[in-house]
Coordinates of C-alpha atoms and ligand atoms in Angstrom, one line a residue:
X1 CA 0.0 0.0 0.0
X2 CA 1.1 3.4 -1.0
X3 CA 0.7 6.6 1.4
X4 CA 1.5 10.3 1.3
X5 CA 1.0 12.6 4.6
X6 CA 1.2 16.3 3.6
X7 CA 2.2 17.8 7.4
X8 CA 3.8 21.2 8.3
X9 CA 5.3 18.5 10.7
X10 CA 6.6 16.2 9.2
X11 CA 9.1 15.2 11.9
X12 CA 5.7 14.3 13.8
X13 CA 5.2 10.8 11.7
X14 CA 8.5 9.5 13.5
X15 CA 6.3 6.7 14.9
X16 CA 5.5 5.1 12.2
X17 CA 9.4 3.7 11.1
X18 CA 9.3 2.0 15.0
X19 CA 7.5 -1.4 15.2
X20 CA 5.3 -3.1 13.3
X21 CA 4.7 -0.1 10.8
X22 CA 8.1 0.2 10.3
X23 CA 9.0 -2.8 10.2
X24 CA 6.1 -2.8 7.3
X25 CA 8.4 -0.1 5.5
X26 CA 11.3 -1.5 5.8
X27 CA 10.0 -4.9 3.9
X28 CA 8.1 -3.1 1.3
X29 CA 4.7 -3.7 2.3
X30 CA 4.0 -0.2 3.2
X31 CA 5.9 2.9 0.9
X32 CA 4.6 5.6 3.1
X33 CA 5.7 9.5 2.0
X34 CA 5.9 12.3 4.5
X35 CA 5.8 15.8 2.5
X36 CA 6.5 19.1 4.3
X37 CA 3.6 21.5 2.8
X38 CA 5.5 24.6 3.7
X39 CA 7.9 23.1 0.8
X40 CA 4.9 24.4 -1.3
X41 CA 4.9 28.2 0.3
X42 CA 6.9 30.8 -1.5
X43 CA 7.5 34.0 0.8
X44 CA 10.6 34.2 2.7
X45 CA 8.4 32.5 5.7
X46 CA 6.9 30.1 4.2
X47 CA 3.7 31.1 5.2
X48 CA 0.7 28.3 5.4
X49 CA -1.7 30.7 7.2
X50 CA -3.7 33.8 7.1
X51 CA -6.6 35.5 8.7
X52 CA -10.4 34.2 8.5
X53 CA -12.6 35.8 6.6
X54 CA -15.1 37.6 8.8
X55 CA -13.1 37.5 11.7
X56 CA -12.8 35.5 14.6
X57 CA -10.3 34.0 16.7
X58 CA -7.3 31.9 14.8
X59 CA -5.5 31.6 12.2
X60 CA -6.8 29.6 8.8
X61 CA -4.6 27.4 6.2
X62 CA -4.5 29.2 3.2
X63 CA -5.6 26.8 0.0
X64 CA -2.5 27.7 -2.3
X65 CA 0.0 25.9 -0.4
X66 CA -2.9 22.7 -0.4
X67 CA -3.5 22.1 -4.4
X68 CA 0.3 22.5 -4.7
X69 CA 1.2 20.1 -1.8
X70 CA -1.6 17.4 -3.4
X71 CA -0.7 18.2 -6.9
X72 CA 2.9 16.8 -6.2
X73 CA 1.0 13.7 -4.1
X74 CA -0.9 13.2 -7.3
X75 CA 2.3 13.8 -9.8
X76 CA 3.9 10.6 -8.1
X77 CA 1.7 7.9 -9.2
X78 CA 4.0 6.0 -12.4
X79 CA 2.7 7.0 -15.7
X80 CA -0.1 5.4 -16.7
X81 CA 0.2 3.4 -19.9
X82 CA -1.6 3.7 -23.2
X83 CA -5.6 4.3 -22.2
X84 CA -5.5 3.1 -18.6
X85 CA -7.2 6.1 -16.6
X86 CA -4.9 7.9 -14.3
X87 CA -4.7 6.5 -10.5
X88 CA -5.6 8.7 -8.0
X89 CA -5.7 8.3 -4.1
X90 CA -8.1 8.3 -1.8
X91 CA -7.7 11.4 0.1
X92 CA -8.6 11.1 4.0
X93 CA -8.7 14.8 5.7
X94 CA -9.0 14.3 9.7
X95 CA -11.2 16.6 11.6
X96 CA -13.4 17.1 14.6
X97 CA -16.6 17.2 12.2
X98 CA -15.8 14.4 9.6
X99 CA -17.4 11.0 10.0
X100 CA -16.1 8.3 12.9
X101 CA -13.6 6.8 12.2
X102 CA -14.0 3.0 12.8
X103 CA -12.7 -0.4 12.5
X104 CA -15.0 -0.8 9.4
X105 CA -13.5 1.9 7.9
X106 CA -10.4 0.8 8.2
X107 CA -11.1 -2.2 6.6
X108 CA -12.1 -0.5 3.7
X109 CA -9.2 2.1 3.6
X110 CA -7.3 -0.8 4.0
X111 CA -8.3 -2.3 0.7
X112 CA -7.2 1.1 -1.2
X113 CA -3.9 0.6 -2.8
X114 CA -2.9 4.2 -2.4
X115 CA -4.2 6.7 0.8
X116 CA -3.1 10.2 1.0
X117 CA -3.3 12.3 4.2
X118 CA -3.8 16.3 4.6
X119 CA -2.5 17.3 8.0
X120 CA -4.7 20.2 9.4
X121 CA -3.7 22.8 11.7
X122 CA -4.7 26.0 13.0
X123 CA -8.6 26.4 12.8
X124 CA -8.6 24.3 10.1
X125 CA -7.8 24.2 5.9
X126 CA -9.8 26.8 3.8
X127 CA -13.0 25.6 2.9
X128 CA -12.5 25.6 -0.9
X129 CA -9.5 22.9 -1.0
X130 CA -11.9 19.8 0.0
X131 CA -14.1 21.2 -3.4
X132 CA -11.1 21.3 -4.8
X133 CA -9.6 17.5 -4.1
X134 CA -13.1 16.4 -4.6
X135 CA -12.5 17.2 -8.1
X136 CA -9.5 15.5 -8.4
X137 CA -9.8 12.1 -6.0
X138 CA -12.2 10.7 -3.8
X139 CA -12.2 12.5 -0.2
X140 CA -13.2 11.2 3.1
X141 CA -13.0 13.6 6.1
X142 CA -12.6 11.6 9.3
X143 CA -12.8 12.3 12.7
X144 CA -10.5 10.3 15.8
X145 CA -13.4 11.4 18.1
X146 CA -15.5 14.0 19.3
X147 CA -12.8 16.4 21.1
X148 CA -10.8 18.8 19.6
X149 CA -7.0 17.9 19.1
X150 CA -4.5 20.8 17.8
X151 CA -3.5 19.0 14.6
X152 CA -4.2 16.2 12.3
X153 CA -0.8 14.2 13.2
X154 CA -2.1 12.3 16.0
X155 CA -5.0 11.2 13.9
X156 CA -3.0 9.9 10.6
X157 CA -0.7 8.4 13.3
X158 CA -3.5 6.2 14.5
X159 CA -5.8 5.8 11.6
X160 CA -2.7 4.7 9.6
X161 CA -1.5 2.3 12.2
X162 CA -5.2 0.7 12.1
X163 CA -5.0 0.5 8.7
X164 CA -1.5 -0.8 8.2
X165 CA -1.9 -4.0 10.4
X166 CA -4.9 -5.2 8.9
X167 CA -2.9 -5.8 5.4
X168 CA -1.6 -9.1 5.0
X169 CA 1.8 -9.6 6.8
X170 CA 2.0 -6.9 8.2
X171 CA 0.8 -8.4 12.0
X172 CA 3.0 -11.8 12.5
X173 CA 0.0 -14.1 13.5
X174 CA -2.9 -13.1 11.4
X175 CA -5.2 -15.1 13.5
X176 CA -4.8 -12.4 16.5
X177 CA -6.9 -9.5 13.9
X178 CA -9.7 -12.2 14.0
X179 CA -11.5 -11.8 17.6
X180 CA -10.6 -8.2 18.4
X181 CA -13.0 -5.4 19.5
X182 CA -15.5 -4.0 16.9
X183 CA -14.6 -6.7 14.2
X184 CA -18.4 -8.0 14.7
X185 CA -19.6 -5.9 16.6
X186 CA -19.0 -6.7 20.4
X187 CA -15.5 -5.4 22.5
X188 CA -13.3 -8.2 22.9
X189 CA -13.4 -10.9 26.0
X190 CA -11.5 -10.5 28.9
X191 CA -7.3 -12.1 28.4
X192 CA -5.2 -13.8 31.0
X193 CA -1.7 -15.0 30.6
X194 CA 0.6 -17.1 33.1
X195 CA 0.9 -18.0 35.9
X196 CA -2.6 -19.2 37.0
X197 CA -2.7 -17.3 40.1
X198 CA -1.3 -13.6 40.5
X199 CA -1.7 -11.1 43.6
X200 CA -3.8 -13.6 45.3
X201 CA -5.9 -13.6 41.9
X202 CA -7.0 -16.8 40.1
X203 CA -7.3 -17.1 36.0
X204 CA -11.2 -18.2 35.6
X205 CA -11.7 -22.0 35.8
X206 CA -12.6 -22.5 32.2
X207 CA -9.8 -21.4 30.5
X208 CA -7.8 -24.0 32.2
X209 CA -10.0 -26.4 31.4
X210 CA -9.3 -27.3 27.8
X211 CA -13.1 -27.9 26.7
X212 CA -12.9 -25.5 23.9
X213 CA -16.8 -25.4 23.6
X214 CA -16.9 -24.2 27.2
X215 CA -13.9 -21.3 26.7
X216 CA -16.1 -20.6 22.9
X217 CA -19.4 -20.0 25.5
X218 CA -17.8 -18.0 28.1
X219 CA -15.5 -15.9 26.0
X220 CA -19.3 -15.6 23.8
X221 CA -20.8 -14.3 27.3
X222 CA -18.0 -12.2 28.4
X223 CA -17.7 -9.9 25.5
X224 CA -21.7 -9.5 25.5
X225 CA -21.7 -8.4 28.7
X226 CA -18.6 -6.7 28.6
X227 CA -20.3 -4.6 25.5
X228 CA -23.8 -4.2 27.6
X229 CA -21.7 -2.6 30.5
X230 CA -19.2 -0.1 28.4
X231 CA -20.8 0.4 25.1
X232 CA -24.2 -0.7 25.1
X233 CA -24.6 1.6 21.9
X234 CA -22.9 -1.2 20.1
X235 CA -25.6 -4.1 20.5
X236 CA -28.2 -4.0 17.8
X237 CA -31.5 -4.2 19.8
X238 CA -32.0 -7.8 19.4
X239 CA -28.4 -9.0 20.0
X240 CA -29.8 -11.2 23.0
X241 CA -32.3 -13.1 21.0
X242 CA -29.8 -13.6 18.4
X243 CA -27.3 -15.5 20.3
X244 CA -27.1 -19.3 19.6
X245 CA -27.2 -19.6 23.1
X246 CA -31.1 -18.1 23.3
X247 CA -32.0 -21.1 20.6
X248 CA -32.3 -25.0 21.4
X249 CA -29.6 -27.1 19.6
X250 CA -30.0 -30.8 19.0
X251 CA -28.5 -33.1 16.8
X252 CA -30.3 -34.0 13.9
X253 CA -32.2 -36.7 13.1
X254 CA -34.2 -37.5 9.5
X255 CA -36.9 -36.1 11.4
X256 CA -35.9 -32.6 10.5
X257 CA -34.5 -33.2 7.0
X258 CA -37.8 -31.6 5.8
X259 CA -36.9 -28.8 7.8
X260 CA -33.3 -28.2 7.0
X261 CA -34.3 -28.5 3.4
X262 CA -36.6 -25.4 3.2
X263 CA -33.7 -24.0 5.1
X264 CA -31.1 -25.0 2.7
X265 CA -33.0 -24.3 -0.4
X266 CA -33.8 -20.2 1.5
X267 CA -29.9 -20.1 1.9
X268 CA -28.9 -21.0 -1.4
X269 CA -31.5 -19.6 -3.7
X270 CA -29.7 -15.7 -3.3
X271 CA -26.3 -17.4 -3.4
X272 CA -27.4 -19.1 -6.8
X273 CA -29.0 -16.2 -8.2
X274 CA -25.3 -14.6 -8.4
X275 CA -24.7 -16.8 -11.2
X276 CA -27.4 -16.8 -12.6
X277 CA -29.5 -20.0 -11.8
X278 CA -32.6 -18.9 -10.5
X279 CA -34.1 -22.0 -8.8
X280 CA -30.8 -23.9 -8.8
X281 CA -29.2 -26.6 -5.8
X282 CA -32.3 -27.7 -4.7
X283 CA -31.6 -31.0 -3.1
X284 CA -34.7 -34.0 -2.9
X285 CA -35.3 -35.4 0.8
X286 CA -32.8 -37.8 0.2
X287 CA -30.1 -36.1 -0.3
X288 CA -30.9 -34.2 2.7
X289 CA -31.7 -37.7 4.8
X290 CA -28.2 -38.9 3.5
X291 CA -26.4 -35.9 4.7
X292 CA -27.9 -36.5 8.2
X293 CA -26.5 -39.8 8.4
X294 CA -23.2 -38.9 6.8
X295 CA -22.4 -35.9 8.9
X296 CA -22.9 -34.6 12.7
X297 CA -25.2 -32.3 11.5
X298 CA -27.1 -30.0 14.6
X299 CA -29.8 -27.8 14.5
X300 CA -30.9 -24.9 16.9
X301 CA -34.6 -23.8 17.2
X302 CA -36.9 -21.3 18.6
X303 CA -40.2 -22.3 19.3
X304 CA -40.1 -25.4 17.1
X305 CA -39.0 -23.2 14.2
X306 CA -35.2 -24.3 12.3
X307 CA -33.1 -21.3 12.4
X308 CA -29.5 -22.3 11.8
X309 CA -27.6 -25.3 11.3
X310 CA -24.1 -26.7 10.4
X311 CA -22.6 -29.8 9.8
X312 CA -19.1 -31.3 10.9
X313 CA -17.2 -34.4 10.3
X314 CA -13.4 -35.6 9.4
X315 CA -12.6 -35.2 6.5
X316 CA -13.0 -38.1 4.3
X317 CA -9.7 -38.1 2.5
X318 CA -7.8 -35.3 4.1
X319 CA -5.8 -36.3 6.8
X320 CA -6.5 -34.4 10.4
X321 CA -8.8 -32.2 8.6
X322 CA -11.9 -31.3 10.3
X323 CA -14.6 -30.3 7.5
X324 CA -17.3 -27.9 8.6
X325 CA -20.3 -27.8 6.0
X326 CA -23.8 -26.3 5.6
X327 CA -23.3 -23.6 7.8
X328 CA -27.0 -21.9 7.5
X329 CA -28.9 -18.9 9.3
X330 CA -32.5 -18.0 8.6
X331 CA -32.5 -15.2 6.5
X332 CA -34.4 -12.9 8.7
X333 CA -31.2 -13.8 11.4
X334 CA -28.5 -12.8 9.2
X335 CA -25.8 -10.2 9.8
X336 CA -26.4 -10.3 13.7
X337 CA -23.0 -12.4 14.0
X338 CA -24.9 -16.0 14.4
X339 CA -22.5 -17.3 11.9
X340 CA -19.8 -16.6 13.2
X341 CA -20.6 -18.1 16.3
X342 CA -22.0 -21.2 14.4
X343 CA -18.3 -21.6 12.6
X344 CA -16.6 -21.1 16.1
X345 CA -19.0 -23.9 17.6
X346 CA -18.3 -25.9 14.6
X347 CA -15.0 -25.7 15.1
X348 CA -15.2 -26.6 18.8
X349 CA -16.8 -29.9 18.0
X350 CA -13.4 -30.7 16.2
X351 CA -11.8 -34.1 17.6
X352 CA -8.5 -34.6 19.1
X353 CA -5.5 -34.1 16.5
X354 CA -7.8 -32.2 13.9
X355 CA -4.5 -29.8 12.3
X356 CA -6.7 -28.1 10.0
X357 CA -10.7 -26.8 9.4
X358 CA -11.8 -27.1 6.2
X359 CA -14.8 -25.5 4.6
X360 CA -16.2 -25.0 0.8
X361 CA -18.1 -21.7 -0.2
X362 CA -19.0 -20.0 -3.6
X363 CA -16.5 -18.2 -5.1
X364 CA -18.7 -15.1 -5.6
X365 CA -20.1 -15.4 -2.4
X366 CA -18.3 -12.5 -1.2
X367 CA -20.1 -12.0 2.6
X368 CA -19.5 -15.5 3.4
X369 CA -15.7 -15.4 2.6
X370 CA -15.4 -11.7 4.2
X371 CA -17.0 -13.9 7.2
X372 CA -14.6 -16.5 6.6
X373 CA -11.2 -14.4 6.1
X374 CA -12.3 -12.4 9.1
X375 CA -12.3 -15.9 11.2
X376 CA -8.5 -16.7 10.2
X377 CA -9.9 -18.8 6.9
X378 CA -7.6 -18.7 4.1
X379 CA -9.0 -19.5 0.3
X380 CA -6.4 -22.0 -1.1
X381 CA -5.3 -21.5 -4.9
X382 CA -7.3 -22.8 -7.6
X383 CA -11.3 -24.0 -7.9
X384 CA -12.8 -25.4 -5.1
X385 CA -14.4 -29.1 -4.1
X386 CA -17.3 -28.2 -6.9
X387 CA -17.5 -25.9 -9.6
X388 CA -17.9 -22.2 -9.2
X389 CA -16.4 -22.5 -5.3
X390 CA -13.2 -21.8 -3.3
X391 CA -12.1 -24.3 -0.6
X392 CA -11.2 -22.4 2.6
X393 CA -8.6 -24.0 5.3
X394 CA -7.6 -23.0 8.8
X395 CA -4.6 -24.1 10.9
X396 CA -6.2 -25.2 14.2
X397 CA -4.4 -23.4 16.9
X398 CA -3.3 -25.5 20.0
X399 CA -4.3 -24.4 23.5
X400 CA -1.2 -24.7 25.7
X401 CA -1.9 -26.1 29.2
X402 CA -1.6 -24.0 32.1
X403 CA 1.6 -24.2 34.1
Ligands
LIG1 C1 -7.6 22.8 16.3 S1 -8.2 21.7 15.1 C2 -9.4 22.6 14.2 C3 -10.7 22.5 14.8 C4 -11.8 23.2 14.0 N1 -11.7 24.6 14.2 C5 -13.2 22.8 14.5 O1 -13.6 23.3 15.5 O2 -13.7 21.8 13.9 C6 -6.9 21.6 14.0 C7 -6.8 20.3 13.2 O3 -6.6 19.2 14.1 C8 -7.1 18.1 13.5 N2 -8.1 17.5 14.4 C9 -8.6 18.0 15.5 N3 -9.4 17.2 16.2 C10 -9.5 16.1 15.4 C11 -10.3 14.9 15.6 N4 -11.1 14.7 16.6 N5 -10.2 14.0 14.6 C12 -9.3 14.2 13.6 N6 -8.6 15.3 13.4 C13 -8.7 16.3 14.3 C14 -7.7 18.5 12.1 O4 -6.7 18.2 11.2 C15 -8.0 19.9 12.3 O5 -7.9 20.6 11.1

């Protein structure tokens, strides 16, 4: 990923050549720019700022310096060849009054090849250079928060550090983005480390326990509640009834193949209809018997109604593989984070010495792999099990015992 700050500070990005960033820059996944904008001012001074128009307290950035400073950004990108449209960055001005900045939006920042950054300081940058970068590149103005901070430094420093680990290789263990705060939602559950007992203070019970379904459940209930007590803005209204935990879950029997094929048939009809075959994968009660018997397949209900499903077992020619199938929520219960907990239960099910999940997925089916890349799933090269899909694998990661 490319980036360009434009700072009357420049010394102020420092941080970002120690650690993980830098580390980023020095390996070539990150080629990150700091320009000086007073190089584009041309009195004796180098003057950035002037009085408001109207009056008032403070001093304004004067939009001369600004189209110059982004005109060299935009003069760096290597000339395009024959009719290819010229690149352009996606320009991210911080402020008090821009939109939140979040950890969705640095997902999506994160998929830009190239970000640039204007700096504010002073009251702020005259009014006409965002009309004018409009013009030129796409412009987002962000805020960090809502308080007041004297420059936009401190916010390029942290949005570009939020942004930078997310791209691949950039954190060491990938699998430690996958359960953090405000990826789905909830804050994060509650970490311990060694030893077990500290200051006369005892690591909960379950984590030494080993029973991964039981760690999956409480870290589930921690982070719920942990989001209901500190930001209780972040649970959608009907989080609680949305939890697999709130549903009954059995294993299935024949019984509920009809069932599970209505459900199958409401999960794949929008999933077909991205290629085009309207009505397609509809699967006769057989099928849908045989699966019962061939899988551990389980069900959860509400009030006798099937809302979600998956299926486990190991997988049949792939050594210490555990292959996780037909994972299914109504779709009136989708987007809540159900899935996610069904994939994490899934993969709690897995027996001793699994190595590696496994799981199958249409290759356009682009929510289901965001879900799936987000849980540590990577898409292996080439087509998947059946045509039109991507196999997705998993290393499983071993709990070590406590001492
Ligand atoms: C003192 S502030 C200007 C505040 C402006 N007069 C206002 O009231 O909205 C100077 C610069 O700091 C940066 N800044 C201040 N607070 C920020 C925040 N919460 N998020 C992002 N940038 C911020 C912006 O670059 C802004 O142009």
């Amino acid at each position: 990923m490319r980036l360009d700050v434009v700072s009357i500070f420049p010394e102020y990005l420092a941080p970002l050549d120690l650690s993980l960033i830098g580390k980023a820059r020095r390996e070539g996944l990150i080629d990150l720019k700091v320009h000086d904008l007073r190089d584009f001012a041309h009195d004796k001074h180098r003057t950035v700022d002037d009085s408001p128009y109207g009056g008032g307290a403070g001093m304004v950035m004067k939009p001369g310096p600004w189209s110059e400073a982004l005109e060299h950004v935009l003069a760096q990108e290597d000339s395009p060849s024959g009719d290819e449209p010229r690149k352009v960055p996606t320009l991210i001005i911080p402020g008090p009054g821009g939109e939140p900045f979040t950890q969705q939006i640095a997902r999506e920042l994160a998929d830009e090849p190239w970000l640039a950054f204007a700096c504010g300081r002073y009251e702020g940058i005259d009014e006409r250079v965002y009309e004018w970068a409009g013009e030129r590149m796409p412009v987002r103005v962000l805020s960090l928060g809502d308080y007041v901070l004297n420059g936009g430094e401190v916010a390029v420093l942290a949005m570009v550090e939020a942004v930078a680990r997310l791209l691949p290789g950039v954190i060491g263990n990938a699998e430690s983005l996958v359960e953090e705060s405000h990826e789905d939602g909830l804050l994060e559950y509650p970490v311990y480390t060694k030893p077990a007992e500290w200051d006369g203070r005892a690591v909960p019970d379950v984590l030494l326990g080993g029973n991964h379904r039981a760690i999956a459940d409480w870290r589930h209930e921690q982070r719920v509640q942990r989001t209901a007590e500190r930001r209780p803005d972040l649970l959608p209204p009907t989080a609680a009834a949305s939890a697999l935990s709130d549903l009954e879950e059995r294993v299935a029997t024949p019984a509920d193949a009809p069932d599970l094929q209505v459900l199958t048939r409401a999960c794949w009809a929008p999933e077909f209809a991205r290629y085009g075959m309207f009505g397609a994968g509809e699967e006769d009660l057989e099928t849908v018997r045989d699966g019962i018997q061939e899988w551990d397949t389980r069900v959860w209900r509400k009030d006798g109604q099937l809302l979600a499903s998956v299926r486990v077992r190991s997988h049949p020619t792939q050594e210490a593989t555990w292959q996780i199938g037909r994972l299914m929520v109504a779709p009136y219960l989708q987007g809540r984070g159900l899935g996610r907990e069904l994939l994490g239960y899934a993969e709690s099910l897995a027996s001793e010495g699994v190595r590696t999940f496994w799981l199958n997925t249409g290759a356009k089916s682009t929510e289901n792999l965001r879900m799936y890349k987000k849980a540590g799933y990577k898409v292996r090269p080439g087509e998947g099990e059946f045509p039109g899909t991507v196999d997705l694998t998993k290393r499983q990661v071993t709990t070590s015992l406590p001492e």
